[in-house]
mmCIF file of C-alpha atoms in Angstrom:
data_model
loop_
_atom_site.group_PDB
_atom_site.id
_atom_site.type_symbol
_atom_site.label_atom_id
_atom_site.label_comp_id
_atom_site.label_asym_id
_atom_site.label_seq_id
_atom_site.Cartn_x
_atom_site.Cartn_y
_atom_site.Cartn_z
ATOM 1 C CA MET B 1 -58.314 26.375 4.906
ATOM 2 C CA THR B 2 -55.201 28.237 4.038
ATOM 3 C CA HIS B 3 -54.058 28.177 7.604
ATOM 4 C CA LEU B 4 -54.475 24.483 7.194
ATOM 5 C CA LYS B 5 -51.840 24.096 3.608
ATOM 6 C CA LEU B 6 -49.382 26.673 5.458
ATOM 7 C CA GLU B 7 -49.667 24.380 8.511
ATOM 8 C CA ARG B 8 -48.661 21.304 5.968
ATOM 9 C CA ARG B 9 -45.978 24.085 3.933
ATOM 10 C CA THR B 10 -44.427 24.503 7.698
ATOM 11 C CA GLN B 11 -44.073 20.712 8.043
ATOM 12 C CA TRP B 12 -43.161 19.885 4.904
ATOM 13 C CA LYS B 13 -40.081 21.797 5.128
ATOM 14 C CA LEU B 14 -39.270 21.216 8.954
ATOM 15 C CA LEU B 15 -39.232 17.142 7.745
ATOM 16 C CA ILE B 16 -37.100 18.199 4.857
ATOM 17 C CA ALA B 17 -34.459 19.896 7.523
ATOM 18 C CA VAL B 18 -35.075 17.021 9.590
ATOM 19 C CA ILE B 19 -33.830 14.995 6.439
ATOM 20 C CA ALA B 20 -31.247 17.760 5.229
ATOM 21 C CA THR B 21 -29.506 17.327 8.574
ATOM 22 C CA ALA B 22 -29.177 13.396 9.511
ATOM 23 C CA ILE B 23 -27.693 13.775 5.380
ATOM 24 C CA LEU B 24 -25.738 16.110 6.593
ATOM 25 C CA LEU B 25 -24.910 14.717 10.090
ATOM 26 C CA SER B 26 -24.317 11.254 7.751
ATOM 27 C CA GLY B 27 -21.593 12.845 5.589
ATOM 28 C CA PHE B 28 -20.037 14.233 8.546
ATOM 29 C CA THR B 29 -19.192 10.770 10.426
ATOM 30 C CA LEU B 30 -18.091 9.477 6.767
ATOM 31 C CA LEU B 31 -15.474 11.160 6.637
ATOM 32 C CA THR B 32 -14.321 11.386 9.762
ATOM 33 C CA SER B 33 -14.349 8.149 9.617
ATOM 34 C CA LYS B 34 -11.071 8.755 7.289
ATOM 35 C CA ALA B 35 -7.815 9.577 9.279
ATOM 36 C CA SER B 36 -7.868 13.574 10.514
ATOM 37 C CA ALA B 37 -5.177 15.598 9.469
ATOM 38 C CA SER B 38 -2.692 14.856 12.536
ATOM 39 C CA GLU B 39 -4.075 11.024 11.649
ATOM 40 C CA SER B 40 -2.201 11.359 8.336
ATOM 41 C CA PRO B 41 1.186 10.765 6.978
ATOM 42 C CA ALA B 42 3.095 13.999 6.292
ATOM 43 C CA PHE B 43 3.378 15.581 2.884
ATOM 44 C CA SER B 44 5.002 17.643 0.749
ATOM 45 C CA TRP B 45 5.833 18.782 -2.590
ATOM 46 C CA ASP B 46 9.380 19.785 -1.653
ATOM 47 C CA ARG B 47 10.322 16.346 -3.211
ATOM 48 C CA VAL B 48 8.571 13.344 -4.632
ATOM 49 C CA PRO B 49 6.963 12.150 -1.642
ATOM 50 C CA SER B 50 7.624 8.170 -1.422
ATOM 51 C CA ALA B 51 6.378 5.936 0.837
ATOM 52 C CA ALA B 52 7.093 1.778 0.618
ATOM 53 C CA VAL B 53 5.788 -2.178 1.807
ATOM 54 C CA ILE B 54 8.811 -3.660 2.696
ATOM 55 C CA THR B 55 9.831 -7.600 3.597
ATOM 56 C CA LEU B 56 12.663 -7.485 6.215
ATOM 57 C CA LEU B 57 15.080 -10.713 5.724
ATOM 58 C CA ARG B 58 17.253 -9.597 9.135
ATOM 59 C CA PRO B 59 16.732 -6.846 11.813
ATOM 60 C CA MET B 60 17.051 -3.142 10.115
ATOM 61 C CA ASN B 61 20.468 -2.327 10.672
ATOM 62 C CA ASP B 62 21.279 1.807 11.954
ATOM 63 C CA SER B 63 21.590 2.701 8.429
ATOM 64 C CA GLU B 64 18.238 1.270 6.950
ATOM 65 C CA ILE B 65 16.753 3.114 10.457
ATOM 66 C CA GLN B 66 17.711 6.166 9.266
ATOM 67 C CA PHE B 67 17.438 6.177 4.844
ATOM 68 C CA ILE B 68 13.585 4.617 5.855
ATOM 69 C CA ALA B 69 13.036 7.544 8.118
ATOM 70 C CA LYS B 70 14.297 9.931 6.609
ATOM 71 C CA ASN B 71 13.136 8.936 2.680
ATOM 72 C CA PHE B 72 9.553 7.894 3.720
ATOM 73 C CA SER B 73 6.446 9.551 4.977
ATOM 74 C CA TRP B 74 5.281 5.477 5.496
ATOM 75 C CA VAL B 75 5.786 2.255 5.674
ATOM 76 C CA GLY B 76 4.206 -1.132 5.808
ATOM 77 C CA LEU B 77 6.320 -4.000 7.241
ATOM 78 C CA LYS B 78 6.511 -7.566 6.675
ATOM 79 C CA MET B 79 9.489 -8.888 9.419
ATOM 80 C CA LEU B 80 10.484 -11.635 9.645
ATOM 81 C CA PRO B 81 11.182 -11.883 13.123
ATOM 82 C CA SER B 82 15.312 -12.064 14.682
ATOM 83 C CA PRO B 83 15.777 -15.226 16.221
ATOM 84 C CA GLY B 84 14.389 -16.363 19.958
ATOM 85 C CA LYS B 85 11.798 -12.932 18.946
ATOM 86 C CA LYS B 86 8.772 -13.401 16.853
ATOM 87 C CA ALA B 87 7.749 -11.234 14.293
ATOM 88 C CA GLU B 88 5.339 -8.912 17.053
ATOM 89 C CA ASP B 89 8.978 -8.179 18.484
ATOM 90 C CA SER B 90 10.531 -7.634 15.900
ATOM 91 C CA MET B 91 8.506 -5.115 13.940
ATOM 92 C CA ARG B 92 8.372 -3.590 17.386
ATOM 93 C CA ASP B 93 11.975 -2.391 17.324
ATOM 94 C CA ALA B 94 11.453 -1.318 14.403
ATOM 95 C CA VAL B 95 9.261 1.073 15.337
ATOM 96 C CA THR B 96 10.804 2.347 18.015
ATOM 97 C CA ALA B 97 14.124 2.760 16.312
ATOM 98 C CA LEU B 98 12.165 4.190 12.835
ATOM 99 C CA LYS B 99 9.867 6.567 15.202
ATOM 100 C CA LYS B 100 13.203 7.265 17.314
ATOM 101 C CA ALA B 101 14.654 9.329 14.304
ATOM 102 C CA ASN B 102 11.755 10.229 12.775
ATOM 103 C CA PRO B 103 8.680 11.540 15.220
ATOM 104 C CA ASN B 104 6.175 12.061 12.311
ATOM 105 C CA ILE B 105 7.019 8.349 10.145
ATOM 106 C CA LYS B 106 4.039 6.167 9.675
ATOM 107 C CA VAL B 107 4.130 2.482 10.623
ATOM 108 C CA LEU B 108 2.508 -0.140 9.135
ATOM 109 C CA PHE B 109 1.672 -3.376 10.640
ATOM 110 C CA TYR B 110 2.021 -6.111 7.884
ATOM 111 C CA TRP B 111 -1.411 -8.696 7.414
ATOM 112 C CA ASN B 112 -2.286 -10.655 5.142
ATOM 113 C CA THR B 113 -5.793 -10.774 4.721
ATOM 114 C CA LEU B 114 -5.479 -13.985 3.257
ATOM 115 C CA VAL B 115 -2.830 -15.638 3.251
ATOM 116 C CA TYR B 116 -1.275 -17.499 6.679
ATOM 117 C CA THR B 117 1.979 -16.139 7.385
ATOM 118 C CA PRO B 118 4.393 -17.915 10.263
ATOM 119 C CA ARG B 119 5.986 -17.225 12.805
ATOM 120 C CA TYR B 120 4.413 -14.729 14.256
ATOM 121 C CA ARG B 121 2.157 -14.707 18.338
ATOM 122 C CA THR B 122 -1.097 -13.754 17.792
ATOM 123 C CA ASN B 123 -0.772 -16.038 14.097
ATOM 124 C CA VAL B 124 -1.533 -19.207 16.579
ATOM 125 C CA PRO B 125 -3.087 -21.820 13.243
ATOM 126 C CA PHE B 126 -6.626 -21.632 12.471
ATOM 127 C CA GLN B 127 -7.370 -25.048 11.477
ATOM 128 C CA LEU B 128 -4.464 -26.046 10.053
ATOM 129 C CA SER B 129 -5.208 -29.293 10.718
ATOM 130 C CA GLN B 130 -8.388 -29.684 8.684
ATOM 131 C CA CYS B 131 -6.749 -27.696 5.422
ATOM 132 C CA ARG B 132 -7.479 -29.456 1.594
ATOM 133 C CA ASP B 133 -4.411 -30.054 -0.703
ATOM 134 C CA GLU B 134 -5.791 -28.686 -3.986
ATOM 135 C CA SER B 135 -2.637 -29.778 -5.025
ATOM 136 C CA LYS B 136 -5.286 -33.681 -4.965
ATOM 137 C CA ALA B 137 -7.520 -33.781 -7.026
ATOM 138 C CA ALA B 138 -9.587 -35.540 -5.160
ATOM 139 C CA ASP B 139 -9.728 -33.968 -1.917
ATOM 140 C CA THR B 140 -12.043 -31.837 -2.208
ATOM 141 C CA GLY B 141 -15.319 -30.260 -0.218
ATOM 142 C CA ALA B 142 -15.406 -27.574 2.510
ATOM 143 C CA THR B 143 -12.530 -26.505 4.533
ATOM 144 C CA PRO B 144 -11.443 -23.361 6.645
ATOM 145 C CA CYS B 145 -8.567 -23.212 4.243
ATOM 146 C CA VAL B 146 -6.260 -24.652 1.135
ATOM 147 C CA ARG B 147 -2.643 -25.719 1.294
ATOM 148 C CA ASP B 148 -1.790 -24.473 -2.474
ATOM 149 C CA ARG B 149 0.874 -25.867 -4.304
ATOM 150 C CA ARG B 150 3.441 -23.673 -3.613
ATOM 151 C CA LYS B 151 2.347 -25.357 0.091
ATOM 152 C CA ARG B 152 0.968 -21.585 1.044
ATOM 153 C CA ILE B 153 -2.023 -21.853 3.043
ATOM 154 C CA HIS B 154 -5.103 -19.347 2.214
ATOM 155 C CA TYR B 155 -7.795 -18.291 4.517
ATOM 156 C CA ASP B 156 -11.607 -19.528 3.899
ATOM 157 C CA ARG B 157 -12.882 -16.054 4.262
ATOM 158 C CA SER B 158 -16.341 -16.361 4.552
ATOM 159 C CA SER B 159 -16.295 -17.899 7.832
ATOM 160 C CA SER B 160 -16.461 -15.661 10.562
ATOM 161 C CA ASP B 161 -15.219 -17.272 13.262
ATOM 162 C CA PHE B 162 -11.879 -16.425 10.968
ATOM 163 C CA ARG B 163 -13.237 -13.166 9.963
ATOM 164 C CA LYS B 164 -13.288 -12.501 13.937
ATOM 165 C CA TRP B 165 -10.015 -13.699 14.842
ATOM 166 C CA TRP B 166 -7.871 -12.471 11.927
ATOM 167 C CA ALA B 167 -9.446 -8.257 12.898
ATOM 168 C CA GLU B 168 -8.517 -9.828 16.934
ATOM 169 C CA SER B 169 -4.896 -10.773 16.175
ATOM 170 C CA ALA B 170 -4.316 -7.638 13.730
ATOM 171 C CA ALA B 171 -5.788 -5.740 16.923
ATOM 172 C CA GLU B 172 -3.405 -8.043 19.170
ATOM 173 C CA ALA B 173 -0.239 -7.584 17.384
ATOM 174 C CA VAL B 174 -0.315 -3.485 16.456
ATOM 175 C CA LYS B 175 -1.109 -3.112 19.861
ATOM 176 C CA ILE B 176 2.135 -5.179 21.204
ATOM 177 C CA SER B 177 4.357 -3.906 18.260
ATOM 178 C CA GLY B 178 2.307 0.126 18.559
ATOM 179 C CA SER B 179 2.481 0.629 14.935
ATOM 180 C CA ASP B 180 0.193 3.344 13.915
ATOM 181 C CA GLY B 181 -2.117 1.053 12.044
ATOM 182 C CA VAL B 182 -2.480 -1.476 9.876
ATOM 183 C CA MET B 183 -1.254 -3.219 5.517
ATOM 184 C CA ALA B 184 -3.701 -5.448 4.975
ATOM 185 C CA ASP B 185 -2.672 -7.867 1.781
ATOM 186 C CA ALA B 186 -4.220 -9.612 -0.711
ATOM 187 C CA THR B 187 -7.490 -7.333 -1.263
ATOM 188 C CA GLY B 188 -6.575 -7.192 -4.885
ATOM 189 C CA LYS B 189 -7.853 -8.863 -7.592
ATOM 190 C CA ARG B 190 -8.870 -11.869 -4.100
ATOM 191 C CA TYR B 191 -11.301 -8.643 -3.565
ATOM 192 C CA ASP B 192 -14.912 -10.356 -2.203
ATOM 193 C CA GLU B 193 -17.901 -9.303 0.220
ATOM 194 C CA ASN B 194 -16.205 -10.949 3.144
ATOM 195 C CA VAL B 195 -13.362 -8.426 3.070
ATOM 196 C CA PRO B 196 -14.998 -4.809 4.119
ATOM 197 C CA ASP B 197 -16.506 -6.693 7.155
ATOM 198 C CA MET B 198 -12.417 -7.911 8.421
ATOM 199 C CA LEU B 199 -11.295 -4.660 7.803
ATOM 200 C CA ASN B 200 -14.035 -2.620 9.826
ATOM 201 C CA ARG B 201 -14.525 -5.513 12.853
ATOM 202 C CA LEU B 202 -10.593 -4.468 12.440
ATOM 203 C CA GLN B 203 -10.881 -0.604 12.090
ATOM 204 C CA THR B 204 -13.619 -1.054 15.508
ATOM 205 C CA LEU B 205 -11.097 -2.147 17.180
ATOM 206 C CA LEU B 206 -8.139 -0.349 16.904
ATOM 207 C CA LYS B 207 -10.149 3.035 17.167
ATOM 208 C CA PRO B 208 -10.447 3.005 20.969
ATOM 209 C CA MET B 209 -6.201 2.808 20.532
ATOM 210 C CA GLY B 210 -5.780 5.467 18.682
ATOM 211 C CA ARG B 211 -3.454 3.310 16.108
ATOM 212 C CA ASP B 212 -6.122 3.209 13.723
ATOM 213 C CA PHE B 213 -4.791 3.733 9.934
ATOM 214 C CA ILE B 214 -5.714 1.481 7.851
ATOM 215 C CA ILE B 215 -3.977 0.870 4.326
ATOM 216 C CA PHE B 216 -5.145 -1.806 1.582
ATOM 217 C CA ASN B 217 -3.846 -3.642 -1.155
ATOM 218 C CA GLY B 218 -5.780 -3.743 -4.214
ATOM 219 C CA GLY B 219 -6.596 -1.858 -6.909
ATOM 220 C CA SER B 220 -5.857 -1.721 -11.359
ATOM 221 C CA ALA B 221 -6.975 -2.639 -14.305
ATOM 222 C CA GLY B 222 -8.853 -5.466 -14.090
ATOM 223 C CA TYR B 223 -10.060 -5.522 -10.579
ATOM 224 C CA PRO B 224 -13.072 -4.833 -9.787
ATOM 225 C CA THR B 225 -13.515 -1.013 -10.114
ATOM 226 C CA LEU B 226 -12.907 0.890 -6.521
ATOM 227 C CA LYS B 227 -16.368 2.802 -7.560
ATOM 228 C CA LYS B 228 -17.228 -1.379 -6.340
ATOM 229 C CA TYR B 229 -14.679 -1.409 -3.508
ATOM 230 C CA SER B 230 -17.006 -0.991 0.288
ATOM 231 C CA ALA B 231 -13.191 -1.222 2.243
ATOM 232 C CA LEU B 232 -13.194 2.478 0.931
ATOM 233 C CA ASP B 233 -15.666 3.521 3.549
ATOM 234 C CA THR B 234 -13.326 1.868 6.254
ATOM 235 C CA THR B 235 -9.969 2.444 5.322
ATOM 236 C CA ASP B 236 -7.786 5.886 4.648
ATOM 237 C CA GLY B 237 -7.111 4.181 1.046
ATOM 238 C CA PHE B 238 -5.325 1.923 -0.862
ATOM 239 C CA ILE B 239 -1.887 0.720 -2.970
ATOM 240 C CA PHE B 240 -2.443 0.870 -6.723
ATOM 241 C CA GLU B 241 0.281 -2.247 -7.014
ATOM 242 C CA ARG B 242 0.550 -2.625 -10.611
ATOM 243 C CA PHE B 243 0.998 -0.432 -12.926
ATOM 244 C CA ASP B 244 2.518 -0.725 -15.825
ATOM 245 C CA GLN B 245 3.331 -5.072 -14.860
ATOM 246 C CA PHE B 246 2.044 -8.717 -14.800
ATOM 247 C CA GLU B 247 -0.964 -8.064 -16.612
ATOM 248 C CA VAL B 248 -1.690 -4.645 -16.387
ATOM 249 C CA VAL B 249 -0.574 -3.701 -19.092
ATOM 250 C CA GLY B 250 -1.431 -0.892 -22.393
ATOM 251 C CA ALA B 251 -2.332 1.949 -23.099
ATOM 252 C CA ASP B 252 -6.206 1.933 -22.676
ATOM 253 C CA ASN B 253 -5.721 0.057 -18.611
ATOM 254 C CA LEU B 254 -2.618 2.702 -17.275
ATOM 255 C CA LYS B 255 -4.875 5.447 -19.164
ATOM 256 C CA ALA B 256 -6.921 3.551 -16.299
ATOM 257 C CA ASP B 257 -5.156 2.717 -13.627
ATOM 258 C CA MET B 258 -4.446 6.586 -14.153
ATOM 259 C CA MET B 259 -7.616 8.460 -14.044
ATOM 260 C CA ALA B 260 -8.875 6.079 -10.720
ATOM 261 C CA VAL B 261 -5.881 7.961 -9.022
ATOM 262 C CA ASP B 262 -6.413 10.877 -10.078
ATOM 263 C CA ALA B 263 -10.123 11.061 -8.355
ATOM 264 C CA ALA B 264 -8.708 8.718 -5.150
ATOM 265 C CA GLY B 265 -6.429 11.686 -4.875
ATOM 266 C CA LYS B 266 -9.656 14.627 -4.676
ATOM 267 C CA ARG B 267 -11.541 12.718 -2.551
ATOM 268 C CA GLY B 268 -8.447 12.525 -0.012
ATOM 269 C CA GLU B 269 -7.468 9.079 0.455
ATOM 270 C CA THR B 270 -3.800 7.414 -0.120
ATOM 271 C CA VAL B 271 -2.564 6.805 -2.448
ATOM 272 C CA LEU B 272 0.378 4.385 -2.788
ATOM 273 C CA PHE B 273 1.061 3.510 -6.294
ATOM 274 C CA LYS B 274 3.400 1.393 -7.011
ATOM 275 C CA THR B 275 5.622 0.798 -9.353
ATOM 276 C CA TRP B 276 8.840 -1.465 -11.674
ATOM 277 C CA PRO B 277 11.490 -0.947 -13.522
ATOM 278 C CA GLY B 278 9.839 -2.926 -16.501
ATOM 279 C CA PHE B 279 11.385 -6.518 -14.445
ATOM 280 C CA GLU B 280 10.241 -7.982 -11.343
ATOM 281 C CA ILE B 281 12.477 -9.943 -9.727
ATOM 282 C CA LEU B 282 10.312 -11.185 -6.746
ATOM 283 C CA ASP B 283 12.516 -13.870 -5.338
ATOM 284 C CA SER B 284 15.180 -11.165 -4.933
ATOM 285 C CA ASP B 285 17.308 -12.637 -1.816
ATOM 286 C CA TYR B 286 20.967 -13.013 -3.445
ATOM 287 C CA LEU B 287 21.559 -10.104 -1.026
ATOM 288 C CA GLY B 288 19.495 -11.444 1.645
ATOM 289 C CA ASP B 289 20.588 -14.916 1.844
ATOM 290 C CA LYS B 290 24.695 -15.494 3.120
ATOM 291 C CA ARG B 291 25.084 -17.362 0.597
ATOM 292 C CA ASN B 292 24.214 -15.851 -1.991
ATOM 293 C CA ARG B 293 26.611 -13.352 -1.795
ATOM 294 C CA SER B 294 29.657 -13.707 -3.994
ATOM 295 C CA PRO B 295 30.475 -12.260 -6.605
ATOM 296 C CA GLU B 296 28.557 -13.216 -9.137
ATOM 297 C CA SER B 297 25.964 -11.973 -7.116
ATOM 298 C CA LEU B 298 26.710 -8.725 -5.896
ATOM 299 C CA GLN B 299 27.763 -8.036 -9.793
ATOM 300 C CA LYS B 300 23.757 -8.892 -10.353
ATOM 301 C CA TYR B 301 22.516 -6.961 -7.482
ATOM 302 C CA ARG B 302 25.373 -3.664 -8.952
ATOM 303 C CA ASP B 303 23.388 -4.328 -12.822
ATOM 304 C CA THR B 304 19.803 -4.869 -11.711
ATOM 305 C CA SER B 305 20.312 -1.414 -9.910
ATOM 306 C CA ASP B 306 21.768 0.659 -12.978
ATOM 307 C CA LYS B 307 18.395 -0.859 -15.013
ATOM 308 C CA ALA B 308 16.038 0.075 -11.919
ATOM 309 C CA ARG B 309 17.878 3.578 -12.341
ATOM 310 C CA ASN B 310 17.026 4.020 -15.955
ATOM 311 C CA ALA B 311 13.999 3.181 -16.096
ATOM 312 C CA ILE B 312 11.880 5.501 -13.394
ATOM 313 C CA THR B 313 11.623 8.032 -16.201
ATOM 314 C CA PHE B 314 8.605 6.158 -17.140
ATOM 315 C CA PRO B 315 6.489 5.598 -13.984
ATOM 316 C CA LEU B 316 7.649 8.845 -12.116
ATOM 317 C CA ALA B 317 6.115 10.715 -14.627
ATOM 318 C CA CYS B 318 3.233 8.450 -14.667
ATOM 319 C CA PHE B 319 2.680 9.235 -10.797
ATOM 320 C CA LEU B 320 3.751 12.726 -11.388
ATOM 321 C CA VAL B 321 0.839 13.700 -13.818
ATOM 322 C CA VAL B 322 -1.699 12.357 -11.074
ATOM 323 C CA ALA B 323 -0.711 13.071 -7.092
ATOM 324 C CA HIS B 324 -2.516 14.389 -5.218
ATOM 325 C CA PRO B 325 -1.633 15.603 -1.376
ATOM 326 C CA GLY B 326 -1.750 12.110 0.443
ATOM 327 C CA THR B 327 -0.244 10.235 -2.837
ATOM 328 C CA TYR B 328 2.574 8.376 -2.662
ATOM 329 C CA PHE B 329 5.655 6.827 -5.027
ATOM 330 C CA GLY B 330 7.030 4.039 -4.460
ATOM 331 C CA TYR B 331 8.948 1.659 -7.526
ATOM 332 C CA SER B 332 10.876 -2.092 -7.100
ATOM 333 C CA TRP B 333 11.334 -4.343 -8.650
ATOM 334 C CA SER B 334 10.632 -7.235 -5.209
ATOM 335 C CA TYR B 335 9.899 -6.175 -2.105
ATOM 336 C CA ARG B 336 12.471 -8.139 0.138
ATOM 337 C CA GLU B 337 14.878 -6.149 1.623
ATOM 338 C CA PRO B 338 18.186 -5.895 1.561
ATOM 339 C CA GLY B 339 17.912 -7.072 -2.428
ATOM 340 C CA GLY B 340 14.447 -5.683 -3.793
ATOM 341 C CA GLY B 341 15.057 -2.438 -5.314
ATOM 342 C CA THR B 342 12.740 -0.138 -2.533
ATOM 343 C CA LEU B 343 16.538 0.990 -0.700
ATOM 344 C CA LEU B 344 19.547 0.076 -2.378
ATOM 345 C CA TYR B 345 22.360 -0.289 -1.218
ATOM 346 C CA LYS B 346 26.745 -0.537 -1.584
ATOM 347 C CA ASP B 347 28.098 -3.163 -0.696
ATOM 348 C CA ALA B 348 26.562 -6.703 0.437
ATOM 349 C CA GLY B 349 23.637 -5.792 2.599
ATOM 350 C CA LYS B 350 24.669 -3.044 4.766
ATOM 351 C CA THR B 351 25.242 0.253 4.345
ATOM 352 C CA VAL B 352 21.745 2.084 2.257
ATOM 353 C CA ASP B 353 23.389 3.987 -1.344
ATOM 354 C CA SER B 354 22.059 7.693 -0.107
ATOM 355 C CA GLU B 355 22.085 8.152 -3.550
ATOM 356 C CA TRP B 356 19.448 6.342 -4.536
ATOM 357 C CA TYR B 357 17.916 6.754 -7.467
ATOM 358 C CA PRO B 358 18.308 10.565 -7.929
ATOM 359 C CA GLU B 359 15.354 11.725 -9.401
ATOM 360 C CA LEU B 360 13.664 10.268 -5.499
ATOM 361 C CA GLN B 361 15.612 13.481 -3.851
ATOM 362 C CA ARG B 362 15.024 16.704 -6.038
ATOM 363 C CA ARG B 363 14.051 19.607 -5.503
ATOM 364 C CA LEU B 364 10.007 18.841 -7.279
ATOM 365 C CA GLY B 365 7.380 21.393 -5.477
ATOM 366 C CA ALA B 366 4.186 21.785 -5.228
ATOM 367 C CA PRO B 367 2.452 21.250 -9.438
ATOM 368 C CA LYS B 368 0.395 24.516 -10.825
ATOM 369 C CA ALA B 369 -1.757 22.802 -12.005
ATOM 370 C CA ASP B 370 -3.969 19.732 -12.412
ATOM 371 C CA ALA B 371 -2.398 17.199 -15.684
ATOM 372 C CA LYS B 372 -3.415 18.919 -19.294
ATOM 373 C CA ILE B 373 -4.850 15.533 -20.903
ATOM 374 C CA ASP B 374 -4.633 14.770 -24.709
ATOM 375 C CA GLY B 375 -6.415 12.146 -25.605
ATOM 376 C CA TYR B 376 -2.417 8.854 -24.008
ATOM 377 C CA VAL B 377 -0.680 12.653 -23.944
ATOM 378 C CA PHE B 378 -0.795 14.234 -19.737
ATOM 379 C CA THR B 379 0.863 17.280 -18.850
ATOM 380 C CA ARG B 380 2.466 18.867 -15.735
ATOM 381 C CA SER B 381 4.253 21.830 -15.072
ATOM 382 C CA PHE B 382 5.847 21.915 -11.409
ATOM 383 C CA GLU B 383 7.677 24.468 -9.219
ATOM 384 C CA TYR B 384 10.372 22.878 -10.188
ATOM 385 C CA ALA B 385 9.972 20.823 -13.569
ATOM 386 C CA ASP B 386 8.180 19.777 -16.235
ATOM 387 C CA VAL B 387 6.636 16.453 -17.103
ATOM 388 C CA ARG B 388 5.227 15.012 -20.170
ATOM 389 C CA VAL B 389 3.627 11.517 -20.808
ATOM 390 C CA ASP B 390 2.670 9.577 -23.834
ATOM 391 C CA LEU B 391 1.101 6.350 -23.114
ATOM 392 C CA GLU B 392 0.116 5.027 -26.314
ATOM 393 C CA ALA B 393 4.724 5.672 -27.018
ATOM 394 C CA HIS B 394 5.201 4.151 -23.853
ATOM 395 C CA GLU B 395 7.721 7.532 -23.435
ATOM 396 C CA ALA B 396 8.258 10.667 -20.749
ATOM 397 C CA THR B 397 9.838 13.419 -19.371
ATOM 398 C CA ILE B 398 10.810 15.754 -16.407
ATOM 399 C CA ASP B 399 13.581 17.925 -17.338
ATOM 400 C CA TRP B 400 13.686 19.261 -13.931
ATOM 401 C CA ARG B 401 14.590 23.362 -13.139
#
């Protein structure tokens, strides 16, 4: 009887060991689905770590190439094609030039998960003739896509055929352009159960290429909590797009956003903490359109740039108190360049102003510890700066040394 008990104990110990090993192996698999240190974007505390999402209204000039390559660890690019080219070809030109200037920069191909984007070689219209027009009340029923009141085409992500086409098109575009991966847009407020499947399909196609760095755009107070984002198991991180802007305002929302970014950074996620200067001009094309380069429009651009420079302290301080390796700062009033504020120009959209936002050029140094939090007040010290944020008062200071 004693031998039988010992035998059973041995069997139980073996079973427990097998289960523990399986758990460890599954955990290892989950961790290795993220980018390794060599695949992750470069990160340094020397200056404020920065990244960006940019829609380029024309081919990049050398001034823009050199500036982007020097100041951003990674960029998500949406390219409007050059004359006679498709967007993938213009993207390939940009990727080649950026990596020549900085071999370490990561360049992600912009691909919307919901809204049709024209002028891509891989983007053959997906049953567009069957789109229903939501502006017509009588035009209802199940269709593969919907044309909204702004004439934009929204896809039906519940279609398995669409999800397959979406992933294959994105992978082909990455292959053509030489990008490092994909920035998947429209996955935040409109996140649904189909998004993880789309991103899983995409990762499966990109992994053999060694270009499977995927960032999705979605995360902010009022959106599905990040704990529900099963897409995080597949992607390398996300963009926190609406900090202190649009409907996401108030001390409670800001604190919730900041704590979510803090937690994501501690988990090792790559996060773009996208901030705004207190205003947005989403159709800011007064430098992008030659017709708008009047003295009045250029003065408007200079005034807007000065306003943004003067407003950077609060959003930057909010970023600094929750930043971890892999967390990047983004700041602009729009995404379109030239004219959106991610880059600043000295002239009519031709030469990037090297002074940019001076705070982003200063020495920062590593943080001495995590932030101290007292209610809505955050404080944190870096080697060359002391930061304090009061979310209720909507005030912040950065004392540079």
